[in-house]
Amino acid sequence: MKTMLTIVAGLLISASAAAQRPADKPQACWVETSAATMDGAMGGAGLRDTKIWHSTISGVLVRDAKSDVLIDTGFGPNAEAQMNELPAPARAFGSQVVSGAKDRKSIVDALASVDEQPSQVTRILITHAHYDHLGGATQLAAPIYISPAEVTWMAVQTTHPTITPPSLIAAVKPRLKVLSYDSGPYLGFKKSKDIYGDGTIVVVPLPGHTPGSQGLFVKLGRRNVFLIGDAADTLEAAERGLPKSPAIRSNTDSEPELADTTTKQIADFHRAHPDIAIVPAHDRVAYTNVFGNPSTCVADFH
Ligand SMILES: [Zn+2]
């Protein structure tokens, strides 16, 4: 009897999840795996209005009738232990990042909070191959799409790691797929990849933080969201083109000058397209502007 009730309850839950799914209109969900509060000085260099950096480690799930695409995946379950694979300075910085991430939950639990089973995720797109974006992919089975430049950089990390643990790369390697930017210019970016050819998800290169870092435009009703990964750490830094804080810049940007140029490019983009909502991967306020709250799905926003 108990088993029967469990089955019925399970059916009811999946029915309500199915009812929430859009027929063909894209819907995006905020899947948060951790949140923390930091001094605003860590979030960007120079004079800033941002006094407190409300940081997050999050992914965005984009689903419609044709696919369920997860953009970024948070930490993997072995993040602490994997820091031991890195050279001393990176190990110390990385251990601080991992231990500073509060209320951590796995990407599987974060997906469950929006009624998404791991097996429903058909593709994973990552903004860049750092452990706080790629790690959770080890708990899923979908192919992982990255840029050609990131594939080359990851290969070097396997023998000379500076920030990404080799065992993480080894775990995801069989599922890596290379994304070619062959869809032509897009909103001022010279190259792009329109994943489905319908403008739902368009990927553009944002090099500097890693050589193959990429940003993703997601079309939600009347407005576009621009997920910029770690090209800037706060919304203010992105909109004003501020460089990263010295500590984060020196510990995480593979090519700091190029990363600064890319951040300025994003600020120019913002001036040209103020209606497009920029979401730096680690700025909780930027996600709140689009989604309201974690574990929330939206098909449109204002
Ligand atoms: Zn990051």
Tab-separated table of N, CA and C in Angstrom, residues 112-260:
chain	number	residue	atom	x	y	z
A	112	ALA	N	16.767	19.375	-9.231
A	112	ALA	CA	15.526	18.812	-8.670
A	112	ALA	C	14.609	19.923	-8.157
A	113	SER	N	15.209	21.040	-7.722
A	113	SER	CA	14.389	22.139	-7.193
A	113	SER	C	13.547	22.802	-8.281
A	114	VAL	N	13.853	22.531	-9.554
A	114	VAL	CA	12.989	23.007	-10.643
A	114	VAL	C	12.398	21.817	-11.416
A	115	ASP	N	12.233	20.687	-10.692
A	115	ASP	CA	11.602	19.485	-11.263
A	115	ASP	C	12.337	18.940	-12.477
A	116	GLU	N	13.648	19.024	-12.468
A	116	GLU	CA	14.435	18.521	-13.599
A	116	GLU	C	15.243	17.311	-13.150
A	117	GLN	N	15.039	16.191	-13.826
A	117	GLN	CA	15.852	15.001	-13.569
A	117	GLN	C	17.169	15.123	-14.325
A	118	PRO	N	18.266	14.588	-13.760
A	118	PRO	CA	19.553	14.654	-14.476
A	118	PRO	C	19.469	14.096	-15.897
A	119	SER	N	18.674	13.023	-16.073
A	119	SER	CA	18.592	12.396	-17.400
A	119	SER	C	17.863	13.269	-18.421
A	120	GLN	N	17.142	14.289	-17.947
A	120	GLN	CA	16.421	15.167	-18.879
A	120	GLN	C	17.329	16.207	-19.524
A	121	VAL	N	18.503	16.435	-18.921
A	121	VAL	CA	19.430	17.430	-19.484
A	121	VAL	C	20.046	16.848	-20.750
A	122	THR	N	19.789	17.507	-21.900
A	122	THR	CA	20.255	16.954	-23.171
A	122	THR	C	21.619	17.502	-23.584
A	123	ARG	N	21.933	18.712	-23.139
A	123	ARG	CA	23.235	19.306	-23.456
A	123	ARG	C	23.719	20.131	-22.272
A	124	ILE	N	25.034	20.176	-22.121
A	124	ILE	CA	25.647	21.079	-21.144
A	124	ILE	C	26.517	22.060	-21.922
A	125	LEU	N	26.312	23.341	-21.674
A	125	LEU	CA	27.188	24.371	-22.242
A	125	LEU	C	27.898	25.011	-21.067
A	126	ILE	N	29.198	25.195	-21.159
A	126	ILE	CA	29.863	25.858	-20.039
A	126	ILE	C	30.520	27.151	-20.515
A	127	THR	N	30.500	28.157	-19.631
A	127	THR	CA	31.107	29.443	-19.986
A	127	THR	C	32.620	29.305	-20.034
A	128	HIS	N	33.182	28.438	-19.170
A	128	HIS	CA	34.629	28.180	-19.201
A	128	HIS	C	34.932	26.999	-18.287
A	129	ALA	N	36.125	26.413	-18.485
A	129	ALA	CA	36.425	25.131	-17.840
A	129	ALA	C	37.104	25.288	-16.478
A	130	HIS	N	36.578	26.154	-15.624
A	130	HIS	CA	37.036	26.218	-14.230
A	130	HIS	C	36.150	25.277	-13.391
A	131	TYR	N	36.712	24.837	-12.244
A	131	TYR	CA	36.039	23.790	-11.459
A	131	TYR	C	34.681	24.223	-10.899
A	132	ASP	N	34.462	25.545	-10.731
A	132	ASP	CA	33.170	25.996	-10.194
A	132	ASP	C	32.104	26.143	-11.285
A	133	HIS	N	32.454	25.820	-12.511
A	133	HIS	CA	31.498	25.860	-13.626
A	133	HIS	C	31.348	24.488	-14.284
A	134	LEU	N	32.459	23.742	-14.279
A	134	LEU	CA	32.505	22.450	-14.969
A	134	LEU	C	32.298	21.261	-14.029
A	135	GLY	N	32.633	21.435	-12.731
A	135	GLY	CA	32.685	20.302	-11.806
A	135	GLY	C	31.401	19.494	-11.729
A	136	GLY	N	30.252	20.171	-11.694
A	136	GLY	CA	28.975	19.470	-11.551
A	136	GLY	C	28.634	18.601	-12.755
A	137	ALA	N	29.295	18.866	-13.896
A	137	ALA	CA	29.034	18.064	-15.104
A	137	ALA	C	29.380	16.600	-14.881
A	138	THR	N	30.269	16.328	-13.896
A	138	THR	CA	30.629	14.931	-13.620
A	138	THR	C	29.450	14.162	-13.039
A	139	GLN	N	28.420	14.858	-12.564
A	139	GLN	CA	27.251	14.184	-11.994
A	139	GLN	C	26.119	14.028	-13.007
A	140	LEU	N	26.379	14.444	-14.239
A	140	LEU	CA	25.367	14.360	-15.293
A	140	LEU	C	25.945	13.541	-16.453
A	141	ALA	N	25.102	13.227	-17.428
A	141	ALA	CA	25.570	12.351	-18.509
A	141	ALA	C	25.603	13.033	-19.879
A	142	ALA	N	25.081	14.240	-19.987
A	142	ALA	CA	24.924	14.894	-21.293
A	142	ALA	C	26.279	15.324	-21.871
A	143	PRO	N	26.335	15.461	-23.208
A	143	PRO	CA	27.551	16.009	-23.827
A	143	PRO	C	27.806	17.449	-23.376
A	144	ILE	N	29.085	17.819	-23.333
A	144	ILE	CA	29.501	19.132	-22.819
A	144	ILE	C	30.120	19.910	-23.982
A	145	TYR	N	29.557	21.073	-24.284
A	145	TYR	CA	30.009	21.849	-25.441
A	145	TYR	C	30.929	22.973	-25.008
A	146	ILE	N	32.147	22.963	-25.572
A	146	ILE	CA	33.101	24.026	-25.271
A	146	ILE	C	33.756	24.505	-26.562
A	147	SER	N	34.421	25.664	-26.469
A	147	SER	CA	35.025	26.258	-27.662
A	147	SER	C	36.340	25.565	-28.006
A	148	PRO	N	36.798	25.691	-29.271
A	148	PRO	CA	38.074	25.073	-29.661
A	148	PRO	C	39.234	25.549	-28.779
A	149	ALA	N	39.273	26.860	-28.475
A	149	ALA	CA	40.377	27.391	-27.661
A	149	ALA	C	40.376	26.768	-26.263
A	150	GLU	N	39.193	26.471	-25.743
A	150	GLU	CA	39.121	25.884	-24.395
A	150	GLU	C	39.597	24.428	-24.412
A	151	VAL	N	39.324	23.726	-25.499
A	151	VAL	CA	39.797	22.336	-25.617
A	151	VAL	C	41.323	22.310	-25.546
A	152	THR	N	41.969	23.203	-26.305
A	152	THR	CA	43.434	23.274	-26.322
A	152	THR	C	43.959	23.606	-24.929
A	153	TRP	N	43.340	24.592	-24.279
A	153	TRP	CA	43.777	25.025	-22.941
A	153	TRP	C	43.589	23.897	-21.917
A	154	MET	N	42.491	23.164	-22.027
A	154	MET	CA	42.250	22.048	-21.090
A	154	MET	C	43.307	20.962	-21.254
A	155	ALA	N	43.736	20.740	-22.496
A	155	ALA	CA	44.761	19.715	-22.730
A	155	ALA	C	46.047	20.090	-21.991
A	156	VAL	N	46.395	21.378	-22.011
A	156	VAL	CA	47.598	21.838	-21.292
A	156	VAL	C	47.398	21.683	-19.783
A	157	GLN	N	46.182	21.956	-19.313
A	157	GLN	CA	45.894	21.828	-17.870
A	157	GLN	C	46.078	20.388	-17.362
A	158	THR	N	45.913	19.424	-18.241
A	158	THR	CA	46.045	18.035	-17.782
A	158	THR	C	47.497	17.701	-17.419
A	159	THR	N	48.461	18.363	-18.105
A	159	THR	CA	49.870	18.079	-17.781
A	159	THR	C	50.501	19.176	-16.934
A	160	HIS	N	50.074	20.430	-17.123
A	160	HIS	CA	50.608	21.564	-16.360
A	160	HIS	C	49.452	22.360	-15.746
A	161	PRO	N	48.798	21.783	-14.766
A	161	PRO	CA	47.604	22.463	-14.232
A	161	PRO	C	47.955	23.767	-13.516
A	162	THR	N	47.196	24.821	-13.815
A	162	THR	CA	47.332	26.076	-13.070
A	162	THR	C	46.066	26.356	-12.276
A	163	ILE	N	44.930	25.816	-12.716
A	163	ILE	CA	43.668	26.116	-12.006
A	163	ILE	C	42.634	24.989	-12.121
A	164	THR	N	42.656	24.236	-13.222
A	164	THR	CA	41.664	23.159	-13.362
A	164	THR	C	42.300	21.804	-13.042
A	165	PRO	N	41.764	21.077	-12.053
A	165	PRO	CA	42.349	19.795	-11.653
A	165	PRO	C	42.326	18.774	-12.791
A	166	PRO	N	43.452	18.131	-13.078
A	166	PRO	CA	43.504	17.142	-14.170
A	166	PRO	C	42.467	16.023	-14.036
A	167	SER	N	42.162	15.592	-12.811
A	167	SER	CA	41.186	14.499	-12.684
A	167	SER	C	39.783	14.943	-13.094
A	168	LEU	N	39.498	16.235	-12.948
A	168	LEU	CA	38.205	16.758	-13.412
A	168	LEU	C	38.151	16.703	-14.939
A	169	ILE	N	39.245	17.125	-15.573
A	169	ILE	CA	39.280	17.098	-17.040
A	169	ILE	C	39.162	15.653	-17.540
A	170	ALA	N	39.871	14.747	-16.875
A	170	ALA	CA	39.814	13.334	-17.293
A	170	ALA	C	38.390	12.791	-17.180
A	171	ALA	N	37.669	13.216	-16.140
A	171	ALA	CA	36.313	12.698	-15.916
A	171	ALA	C	35.324	13.158	-16.990
A	172	VAL	N	35.523	14.366	-17.529
A	172	VAL	CA	34.556	14.890	-18.507
A	172	VAL	C	35.003	14.678	-19.956
A	173	LYS	N	36.281	14.360	-20.136
A	173	LYS	CA	36.860	14.333	-21.494
A	173	LYS	C	36.064	13.513	-22.515
A	174	PRO	N	35.598	12.319	-22.169
A	174	PRO	CA	34.868	11.542	-23.187
A	174	PRO	C	33.589	12.218	-23.683
A	175	ARG	N	33.089	13.187	-22.925
A	175	ARG	CA	31.825	13.825	-23.320
A	175	ARG	C	32.012	15.221	-23.927
A	176	LEU	N	33.260	15.659	-24.089
A	176	LEU	CA	33.490	17.007	-24.624
A	176	LEU	C	33.171	17.072	-26.111
A	177	LYS	N	32.460	18.121	-26.493
A	177	LYS	CA	32.161	18.362	-27.910
A	177	LYS	C	32.616	19.786	-28.235
A	178	VAL	N	33.227	19.926	-29.392
A	178	VAL	CA	33.750	21.244	-29.766
A	178	VAL	C	32.679	22.046	-30.503
A	179	LEU	N	32.527	23.282	-30.046
A	179	LEU	CA	31.535	24.190	-30.632
A	179	LEU	C	32.267	25.092	-31.620
A	180	SER	N	31.890	25.095	-32.904
A	180	SER	CA	32.544	26.050	-33.816
A	180	SER	C	31.652	27.270	-33.949
A	181	TYR	N	32.295	28.438	-33.901
A	181	TYR	CA	31.531	29.691	-34.036
A	181	TYR	C	31.328	29.951	-35.527
A	182	ASP	N	30.372	29.258	-36.132
A	182	ASP	CA	30.197	29.338	-37.589
A	182	ASP	C	28.858	29.974	-37.992
A	183	SER	N	28.242	30.721	-37.062
A	183	SER	CA	26.939	31.312	-37.394
A	183	SER	C	27.030	32.793	-37.764
A	184	GLY	N	28.264	33.304	-37.939
A	184	GLY	CA	28.423	34.695	-38.377
A	184	GLY	C	28.352	35.686	-37.234
A	185	PRO	N	28.451	36.996	-37.558
A	185	PRO	CA	28.438	38.036	-36.515
A	185	PRO	C	27.088	38.067	-35.787
A	186	TYR	N	27.138	38.537	-34.535
A	186	TYR	CA	25.900	38.637	-33.751
A	186	TYR	C	26.003	39.838	-32.810
A	187	LEU	N	25.113	40.792	-32.968
A	187	LEU	CA	25.037	41.980	-32.106
A	187	LEU	C	26.401	42.622	-31.837
A	188	GLY	N	27.207	42.729	-32.890
A	188	GLY	CA	28.508	43.391	-32.737
A	188	GLY	C	29.652	42.432	-32.442
A	189	PHE	N	29.363	41.200	-32.063
A	189	PHE	CA	30.423	40.202	-31.880
A	189	PHE	C	30.749	39.604	-33.254
A	190	LYS	N	32.044	39.503	-33.531
A	190	LYS	CA	32.457	39.074	-34.885
A	190	LYS	C	32.036	37.640	-35.198
A	191	LYS	N	32.055	36.776	-34.168
A	191	LYS	CA	31.739	35.354	-34.398
A	191	LYS	C	30.661	34.910	-33.412
A	192	SER	N	29.897	33.901	-33.804
A	192	SER	CA	28.897	33.369	-32.877
A	192	SER	C	28.526	31.941	-33.270
A	193	LYS	N	27.820	31.294	-32.346
A	193	LYS	CA	27.211	29.999	-32.670
A	193	LYS	C	25.769	30.040	-32.188
A	194	ASP	N	24.851	29.985	-33.149
A	194	ASP	CA	23.429	29.932	-32.821
A	194	ASP	C	23.087	28.437	-32.684
A	195	ILE	N	22.907	27.993	-31.432
A	195	ILE	CA	22.836	26.553	-31.156
A	195	ILE	C	21.742	25.859	-31.964
A	196	TYR	N	20.552	26.439	-32.017
A	196	TYR	CA	19.457	25.792	-32.744
A	196	TYR	C	19.079	26.518	-34.035
A	197	GLY	N	19.817	27.585	-34.362
A	197	GLY	CA	19.506	28.332	-35.582
A	197	GLY	C	18.245	29.169	-35.473
A	198	ASP	N	17.720	29.303	-34.247
A	198	ASP	CA	16.484	30.084	-34.083
A	198	ASP	C	16.644	31.222	-33.086
A	199	GLY	N	17.876	31.492	-32.665
A	199	GLY	CA	18.132	32.608	-31.760
A	199	GLY	C	17.828	32.327	-30.297
A	200	THR	N	17.409	31.107	-29.953
A	200	THR	CA	17.104	30.812	-28.547
A	200	THR	C	18.363	30.903	-27.679
A	201	ILE	N	19.441	30.266	-28.135
A	201	ILE	CA	20.719	30.331	-27.420
A	201	ILE	C	21.807	30.648	-28.440
A	202	VAL	N	22.474	31.777	-28.238
A	202	VAL	CA	23.572	32.162	-29.139
A	202	VAL	C	24.841	32.347	-28.302
A	203	VAL	N	25.915	31.703	-28.733
A	203	VAL	CA	27.170	31.712	-27.979
A	203	VAL	C	28.179	32.617	-28.685
A	204	VAL	N	28.892	33.434	-27.912
A	204	VAL	CA	29.945	34.298	-28.483
A	204	VAL	C	31.223	34.149	-27.662
A	205	PRO	N	32.392	34.293	-28.305
A	205	PRO	CA	33.644	34.189	-27.548
A	205	PRO	C	33.873	35.410	-26.649
A	206	LEU	N	34.338	35.174	-25.424
A	206	LEU	CA	34.705	36.254	-24.497
A	206	LEU	C	36.067	35.897	-23.880
A	207	PRO	N	37.132	35.909	-24.691
A	207	PRO	CA	38.413	35.370	-24.224
A	207	PRO	C	39.103	36.226	-23.153
A	208	GLY	N	39.965	35.602	-22.387
A	208	GLY	CA	40.776	36.325	-21.409
A	208	GLY	C	40.769	35.671	-20.041
A	209	HIS	N	39.583	35.445	-19.494
A	209	HIS	CA	39.498	34.753	-18.200
A	209	HIS	C	40.090	33.353	-18.374
A	210	THR	N	39.668	32.658	-19.425
A	210	THR	CA	40.379	31.517	-19.996
A	210	THR	C	40.412	31.789	-21.497
A	211	PRO	N	41.307	31.112	-22.240
A	211	PRO	CA	41.385	31.405	-23.680
A	211	PRO	C	40.062	31.161	-24.418
A	212	GLY	N	39.305	30.170	-23.971
A	212	GLY	CA	38.068	29.836	-24.679
A	212	GLY	C	36.809	30.208	-23.917
A	213	SER	N	36.892	31.175	-23.006
A	213	SER	CA	35.681	31.617	-22.288
A	213	SER	C	34.634	32.084	-23.290
A	214	GLN	N	33.375	31.837	-22.976
A	214	GLN	CA	32.311	32.234	-23.889
A	214	GLN	C	31.115	32.781	-23.124
A	215	GLY	N	30.380	33.659	-23.814
A	215	GLY	CA	29.152	34.214	-23.255
A	215	GLY	C	27.971	33.636	-24.007
A	216	LEU	N	26.803	33.591	-23.337
A	216	LEU	CA	25.630	32.987	-23.967
A	216	LEU	C	24.428	33.925	-23.873
A	217	PHE	N	23.855	34.211	-25.034
A	217	PHE	CA	22.602	34.965	-25.079
A	217	PHE	C	21.439	33.979	-25.031
A	218	VAL	N	20.489	34.252	-24.162
A	218	VAL	CA	19.293	33.412	-24.071
A	218	VAL	C	18.090	34.308	-24.307
A	219	LYS	N	17.258	33.936	-25.290
A	219	LYS	CA	16.081	34.751	-25.631
A	219	LYS	C	14.904	34.343	-24.751
A	220	LEU	N	14.407	35.278	-23.987
A	220	LEU	CA	13.276	35.000	-23.091
A	220	LEU	C	12.169	36.002	-23.382
A	221	GLY	N	11.192	35.597	-24.168
A	221	GLY	CA	10.100	36.504	-24.506
A	221	GLY	C	10.632	37.725	-25.235
A	222	ARG	N	10.321	38.896	-24.691
A	222	ARG	CA	10.708	40.122	-25.386
A	222	ARG	C	12.134	40.551	-25.092
A	223	ARG	N	12.761	39.895	-24.101
A	223	ARG	CA	14.106	40.349	-23.726
A	223	ARG	C	15.148	39.249	-23.838
A	224	ASN	N	16.381	39.688	-24.001
A	224	ASN	CA	17.520	38.784	-24.073
A	224	ASN	C	18.286	38.851	-22.763
A	225	VAL	N	18.816	37.714	-22.335
A	225	VAL	CA	19.731	37.676	-21.196
A	225	VAL	C	21.110	37.368	-21.766
A	226	PHE	N	22.147	37.995	-21.235
A	226	PHE	CA	23.512	37.745	-21.678
A	226	PHE	C	24.298	37.188	-20.488
A	227	LEU	N	24.511	35.877	-20.508
A	227	LEU	CA	25.276	35.218	-19.445
A	227	LEU	C	26.747	35.334	-19.814
A	228	ILE	N	27.507	36.087	-19.020
A	228	ILE	CA	28.889	36.408	-19.441
A	228	ILE	C	29.939	35.589	-18.702
A	229	GLY	N	29.526	34.567	-17.941
A	229	GLY	CA	30.520	33.774	-17.207
A	229	GLY	C	31.307	34.653	-16.257
A	230	ASP	N	32.634	34.471	-16.229
A	230	ASP	CA	33.477	35.253	-15.321
A	230	ASP	C	34.222	36.371	-16.052
A	231	ALA	N	33.629	36.874	-17.151
A	231	ALA	CA	34.241	38.018	-17.840
A	231	ALA	C	34.232	39.243	-16.944
A	232	ALA	N	33.288	39.300	-15.990
A	232	ALA	CA	33.292	40.296	-14.906
A	232	ALA	C	32.629	39.617	-13.721
A	233	ASP	N	32.959	40.076	-12.509
A	233	ASP	CA	32.424	39.379	-11.334
A	233	ASP	C	31.136	39.996	-10.790
A	234	THR	N	30.922	41.284	-11.053
A	234	THR	CA	29.669	41.900	-10.610
A	234	THR	C	29.007	42.606	-11.791
A	235	LEU	N	27.714	42.876	-11.639
A	235	LEU	CA	26.968	43.566	-12.690
A	235	LEU	C	27.552	44.964	-12.911
A	236	GLU	N	27.912	45.636	-11.826
A	236	GLU	CA	28.484	46.975	-11.970
A	236	GLU	C	29.796	46.911	-12.758
A	237	ALA	N	30.643	45.940	-12.430
A	237	ALA	CA	31.921	45.802	-13.145
A	237	ALA	C	31.683	45.539	-14.630
A	238	ALA	N	30.670	44.725	-14.941
A	238	ALA	CA	30.357	44.414	-16.343
A	238	ALA	C	29.837	45.660	-17.065
A	239	GLU	N	28.900	46.361	-16.421
A	239	GLU	CA	28.261	47.499	-17.094
A	239	GLU	C	29.210	48.690	-17.229
A	240	ARG	N	30.173	48.794	-16.307
A	240	ARG	CA	31.118	49.915	-16.368
A	240	ARG	C	32.482	49.522	-16.928
A	241	GLY	N	32.694	48.244	-17.184
A	241	GLY	CA	33.975	47.802	-17.741
A	241	GLY	C	35.119	47.847	-16.750
A	242	LEU	N	34.842	47.633	-15.453
A	242	LEU	CA	35.897	47.650	-14.427
A	242	LEU	C	36.697	46.353	-14.480
A	243	PRO	N	38.030	46.450	-14.320
A	243	PRO	CA	38.818	45.214	-14.214
A	243	PRO	C	38.443	44.462	-12.941
A	244	LYS	N	38.832	43.203	-12.882
A	244	LYS	CA	38.595	42.417	-11.664
A	244	LYS	C	39.440	42.951	-10.510
A	245	SER	N	39.113	42.539	-9.300
A	245	SER	CA	39.954	42.885	-8.154
A	245	SER	C	41.329	42.252	-8.370
A	246	PRO	N	42.399	42.886	-7.852
A	246	PRO	CA	43.746	42.332	-8.085
A	246	PRO	C	43.864	40.873	-7.649
A	247	ALA	N	43.261	40.496	-6.519
A	247	ALA	CA	43.395	39.117	-6.020
A	247	ALA	C	42.765	38.114	-6.997
A	248	ILE	N	41.572	38.434	-7.459
A	248	ILE	CA	40.877	37.485	-8.355
A	248	ILE	C	41.498	37.514	-9.748
A	249	ARG	N	41.884	38.725	-10.181
A	249	ARG	CA	42.512	38.846	-11.507
A	249	ARG	C	43.783	38.000	-11.574
A	250	SER	N	44.667	38.131	-10.555
A	250	SER	CA	45.951	37.426	-10.626
A	250	SER	C	45.785	35.920	-10.403
A	251	ASN	N	44.763	35.530	-9.666
A	251	ASN	CA	44.587	34.095	-9.386
A	251	ASN	C	43.731	33.353	-10.403
A	252	THR	N	42.924	34.095	-11.187
A	252	THR	CA	41.986	33.361	-12.050
A	252	THR	C	42.048	33.704	-13.537
A	253	ASP	N	42.498	34.920	-13.908
A	253	ASP	CA	42.508	35.256	-15.340
A	253	ASP	C	43.743	34.657	-16.002
A	254	SER	N	43.554	33.874	-17.061
A	254	SER	CA	44.738	33.288	-17.721
A	254	SER	C	45.482	34.343	-18.530
A	255	GLU	N	44.756	35.303	-19.115
A	255	GLU	CA	45.384	36.415	-19.842
A	255	GLU	C	44.735	37.711	-19.357
A	256	PRO	N	45.275	38.301	-18.261
A	256	PRO	CA	44.586	39.433	-17.612
A	256	PRO	C	44.326	40.629	-18.526
A	257	GLU	N	45.309	41.004	-19.394
A	257	GLU	CA	45.078	42.186	-20.252
A	257	GLU	C	43.936	41.920	-21.240
A	258	LEU	N	43.940	40.720	-21.799
A	258	LEU	CA	42.857	40.355	-22.729
A	258	LEU	C	41.511	40.310	-21.988
A	259	ALA	N	41.551	39.826	-20.748
A	259	ALA	CA	40.318	39.790	-19.943
A	259	ALA	C	39.794	41.209	-19.704
A	260	ASP	N	40.714	42.164	-19.425
A	260	ASP	CA	40.296	43.566	-19.234
A	260	ASP	C	39.644	44.106	-20.511
